[in-house]
PDB file of C-alpha atoms in Angstrom:
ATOM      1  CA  UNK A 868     -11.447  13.483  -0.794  1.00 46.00           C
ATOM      2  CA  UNK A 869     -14.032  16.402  -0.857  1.00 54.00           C
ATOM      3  CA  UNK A 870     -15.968  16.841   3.199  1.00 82.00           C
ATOM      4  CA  UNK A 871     -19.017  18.662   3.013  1.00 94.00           C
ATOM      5  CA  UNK A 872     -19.168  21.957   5.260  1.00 97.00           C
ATOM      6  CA  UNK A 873     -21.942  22.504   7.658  1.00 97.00           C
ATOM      7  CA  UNK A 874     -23.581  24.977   9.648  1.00 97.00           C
ATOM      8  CA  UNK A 875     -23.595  24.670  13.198  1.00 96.00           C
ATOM      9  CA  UNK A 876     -27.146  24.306  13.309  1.00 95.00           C
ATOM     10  CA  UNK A 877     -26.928  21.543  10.474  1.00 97.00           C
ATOM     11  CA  UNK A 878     -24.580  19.877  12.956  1.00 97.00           C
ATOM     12  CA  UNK A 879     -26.542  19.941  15.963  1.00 96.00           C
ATOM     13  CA  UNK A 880     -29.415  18.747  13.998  1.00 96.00           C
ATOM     14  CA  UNK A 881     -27.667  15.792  12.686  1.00 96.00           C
ATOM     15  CA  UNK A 882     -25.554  14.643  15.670  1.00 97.00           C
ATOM     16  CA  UNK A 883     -28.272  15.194  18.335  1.00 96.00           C
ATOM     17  CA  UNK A 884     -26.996  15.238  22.574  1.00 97.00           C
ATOM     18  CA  UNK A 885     -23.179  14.289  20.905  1.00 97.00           C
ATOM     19  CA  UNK A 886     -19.784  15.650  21.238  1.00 97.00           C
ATOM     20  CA  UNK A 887     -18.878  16.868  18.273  1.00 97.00           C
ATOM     21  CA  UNK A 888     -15.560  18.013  16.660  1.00 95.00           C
ATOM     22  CA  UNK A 889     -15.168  19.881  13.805  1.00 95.00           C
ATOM     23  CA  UNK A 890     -12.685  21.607  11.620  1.00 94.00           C
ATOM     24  CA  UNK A 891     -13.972  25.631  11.120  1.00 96.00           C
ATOM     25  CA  UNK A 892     -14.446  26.789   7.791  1.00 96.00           C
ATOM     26  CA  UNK A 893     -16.248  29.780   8.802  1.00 97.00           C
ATOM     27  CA  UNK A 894     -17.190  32.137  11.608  1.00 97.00           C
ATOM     28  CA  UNK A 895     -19.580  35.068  12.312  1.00 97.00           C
ATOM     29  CA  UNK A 896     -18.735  38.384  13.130  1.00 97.00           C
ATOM     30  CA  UNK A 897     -16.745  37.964  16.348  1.00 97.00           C
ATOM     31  CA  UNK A 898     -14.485  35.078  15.403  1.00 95.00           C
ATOM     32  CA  UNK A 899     -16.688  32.774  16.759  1.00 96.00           C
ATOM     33  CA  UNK A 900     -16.692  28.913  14.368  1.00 97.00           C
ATOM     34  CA  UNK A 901     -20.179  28.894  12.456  1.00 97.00           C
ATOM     35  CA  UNK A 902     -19.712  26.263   9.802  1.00 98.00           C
ATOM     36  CA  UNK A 903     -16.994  23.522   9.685  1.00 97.00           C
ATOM     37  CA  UNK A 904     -16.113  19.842   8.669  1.00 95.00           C
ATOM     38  CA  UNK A 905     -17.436  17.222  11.179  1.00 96.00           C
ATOM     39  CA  UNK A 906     -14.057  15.233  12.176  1.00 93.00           C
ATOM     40  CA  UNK A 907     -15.445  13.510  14.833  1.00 94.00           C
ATOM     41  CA  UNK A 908     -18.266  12.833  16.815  1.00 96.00           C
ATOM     42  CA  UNK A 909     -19.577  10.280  19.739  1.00 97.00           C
ATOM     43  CA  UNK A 910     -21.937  10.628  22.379  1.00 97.00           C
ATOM     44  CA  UNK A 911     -18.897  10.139  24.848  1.00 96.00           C
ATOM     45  CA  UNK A 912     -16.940  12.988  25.156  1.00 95.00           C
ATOM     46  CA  UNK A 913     -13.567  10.633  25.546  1.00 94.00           C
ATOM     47  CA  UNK A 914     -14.043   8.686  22.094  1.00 93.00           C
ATOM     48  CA  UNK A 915     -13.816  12.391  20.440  1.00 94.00           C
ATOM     49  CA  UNK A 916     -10.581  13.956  21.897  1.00 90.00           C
ATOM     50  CA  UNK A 917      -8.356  11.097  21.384  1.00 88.00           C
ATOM     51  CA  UNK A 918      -9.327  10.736  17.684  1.00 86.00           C
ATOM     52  CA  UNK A 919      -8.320  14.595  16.785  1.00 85.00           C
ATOM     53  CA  UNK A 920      -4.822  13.327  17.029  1.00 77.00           C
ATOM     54  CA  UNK A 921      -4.442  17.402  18.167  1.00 67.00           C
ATOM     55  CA  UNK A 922      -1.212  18.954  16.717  1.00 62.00           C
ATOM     56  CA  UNK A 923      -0.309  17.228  13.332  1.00 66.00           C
ATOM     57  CA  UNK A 924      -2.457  20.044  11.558  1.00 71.00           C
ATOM     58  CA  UNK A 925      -3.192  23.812  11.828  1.00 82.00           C
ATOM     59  CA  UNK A 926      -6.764  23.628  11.327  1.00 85.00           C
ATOM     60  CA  UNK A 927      -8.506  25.354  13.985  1.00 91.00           C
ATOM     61  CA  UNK A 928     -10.886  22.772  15.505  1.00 92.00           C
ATOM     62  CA  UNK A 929     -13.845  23.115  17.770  1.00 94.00           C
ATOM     63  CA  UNK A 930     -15.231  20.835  19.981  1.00 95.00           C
ATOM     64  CA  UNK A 931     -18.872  21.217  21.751  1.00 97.00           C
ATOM     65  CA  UNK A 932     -21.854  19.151  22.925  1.00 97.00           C
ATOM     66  CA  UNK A 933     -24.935  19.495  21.186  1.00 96.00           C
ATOM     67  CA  UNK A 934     -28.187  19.321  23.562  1.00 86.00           C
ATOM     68  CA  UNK A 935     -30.890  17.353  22.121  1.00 73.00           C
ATOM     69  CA  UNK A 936     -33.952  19.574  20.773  1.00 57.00           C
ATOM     70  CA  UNK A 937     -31.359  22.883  20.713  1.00 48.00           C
ATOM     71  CA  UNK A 938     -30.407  24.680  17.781  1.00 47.00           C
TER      72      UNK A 938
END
């Protein structure tokens, strides 16, 4: 099954005042995650962590609130 990938912006956008977890398909010029595949994502932060299921892959995953009207 295909994900779509999505800027950050796209993400915080879509998935407005939510934690949101993703798994990184790209980053900028320091390393830091600028596009990824949204795994998960609640507007309680305890829904997301538990659902990673953190340590059965090596995907480098990111998790971060998005504040509602930010980009």
């Amino acid at each position: 099954m295909s994900r779509n990938i999505f800027s950050l912006v796209e993400i915080k956008r879509s998935y407005p005042d939510e934690w949101v977890a993703i798994a990184v398909r790209k980053t900028d010029a320091d390393g830091l995650p600028s596009a990824g595949v949204v795994l998960v994502h609640d507007a309680d932060e305890q829904f997301v962590w538990p659902a990673l299921k953190l340590g059965e892959s090596d995907e480098l995953i990111h998790v971060f609130h998005t504040e509602r009207g930010k980009s």
